[in-house]
CSV table of C-alpha atoms in Angstrom, one decimal:
chain,number,residue,atom,x,y,z
A,234,UNK,CA,-22.6,26.9,10.9
A,235,UNK,CA,-22.1,30.6,9.9
A,236,UNK,CA,-21.9,31.7,6.3
A,237,UNK,CA,-18.7,33.2,4.8
A,238,UNK,CA,-20.2,36.7,5.2
A,239,UNK,CA,-21.0,36.3,8.9
A,240,UNK,CA,-17.3,35.8,9.7
A,241,UNK,CA,-14.9,38.5,10.7
A,242,UNK,CA,-12.4,38.3,7.9
A,243,UNK,CA,-9.1,40.4,7.8
A,244,UNK,CA,-7.7,41.5,4.5
A,245,UNK,CA,-4.0,40.4,4.4
A,246,UNK,CA,-3.0,41.4,0.8
A,247,UNK,CA,-4.7,42.6,-2.2
A,248,UNK,CA,-3.4,43.6,-5.7
A,249,UNK,CA,-4.6,43.5,-9.4
A,250,UNK,CA,-4.3,39.7,-9.5
A,251,UNK,CA,-6.3,38.9,-6.4
A,252,UNK,CA,-6.7,39.0,-2.6
A,253,UNK,CA,-5.8,37.0,0.5
A,254,UNK,CA,-8.1,37.1,3.6
A,255,UNK,CA,-7.8,35.5,7.0
A,256,UNK,CA,-10.7,34.2,9.2
A,257,UNK,CA,-9.4,34.1,12.7
A,258,UNK,CA,-12.6,32.1,13.9
A,259,UNK,CA,-11.8,29.3,11.4
A,260,UNK,CA,-8.0,29.7,11.4
A,261,UNK,CA,-8.3,29.7,7.5
A,262,UNK,CA,-6.6,31.7,4.9
A,263,UNK,CA,-8.5,32.2,1.6
A,264,UNK,CA,-6.7,33.1,-1.6
A,265,UNK,CA,-8.9,34.5,-4.4
A,266,UNK,CA,-7.4,34.9,-7.9
A,267,UNK,CA,-10.1,35.8,-10.4
A,268,UNK,CA,-12.8,33.2,-10.3
A,269,UNK,CA,-10.3,30.8,-8.5
A,270,UNK,CA,-10.5,30.5,-4.8
A,271,UNK,CA,-8.5,28.2,-2.3
A,272,UNK,CA,-8.9,27.8,1.4
A,273,UNK,CA,-6.1,26.5,3.7
A,274,UNK,CA,-5.2,26.3,7.2
A,275,UNK,CA,-3.4,29.5,8.3
A,276,UNK,CA,-0.1,27.5,9.1
A,277,UNK,CA,0.0,26.2,5.6
A,278,UNK,CA,0.3,29.7,4.0
A,279,UNK,CA,4.1,29.7,4.7
A,280,UNK,CA,4.4,26.3,2.9
A,281,UNK,CA,2.6,27.5,0.0
A,282,UNK,CA,4.6,30.7,-0.1
A,283,UNK,CA,7.8,28.6,-0.2
A,284,UNK,CA,6.4,26.4,-3.0
A,285,UNK,CA,5.6,29.5,-5.1
A,286,UNK,CA,8.9,31.3,-4.5
A,287,UNK,CA,10.8,28.1,-5.4
A,288,UNK,CA,8.8,27.6,-8.6
A,289,UNK,CA,9.4,31.4,-9.5
A,290,UNK,CA,13.1,30.8,-9.0
A,291,UNK,CA,13.2,27.7,-11.0
A,292,UNK,CA,11.2,29.3,-13.8
A,293,UNK,CA,13.5,32.4,-13.8
A,294,UNK,CA,16.5,30.1,-14.0
A,295,UNK,CA,15.0,28.0,-16.8
A,296,UNK,CA,14.2,31.1,-18.8
A,297,UNK,CA,17.7,32.5,-18.3
A,298,UNK,CA,19.3,29.2,-19.3
A,299,UNK,CA,17.1,29.0,-22.4
A,300,UNK,CA,18.0,32.6,-23.4
A,301,UNK,CA,21.7,31.9,-22.8
A,302,UNK,CA,21.5,28.8,-25.0
A,303,UNK,CA,19.8,30.6,-27.7
A,304,UNK,CA,22.1,33.5,-27.6
A,305,UNK,CA,25.0,31.1,-27.7
A,306,UNK,CA,23.8,29.3,-30.7
A,307,UNK,CA,23.0,32.7,-32.4
A,308,UNK,CA,26.6,33.9,-31.7
A,309,UNK,CA,28.0,30.7,-33.1
A,310,UNK,CA,26.1,31.2,-36.3
A,311,UNK,CA,27.6,34.7,-36.7
A,312,UNK,CA,31.1,33.6,-36.4
């Protein structure tokens, strides 16, 4: 078995929060975020992407509803 450094890995994405690499030989995508690392089959990347996008949407909706409720109660106190 080859070590991680012996595989030909392609950098798919990188920013300040982490990086995503693909090993074609293993058909594995590896996400590194700080000290956290997760490996998954390449075909599962789109499933993870959908999960994260849905969570982001729901979090934004929750925060918007919370702000709207807080604004509404503040507005009622002023009247």
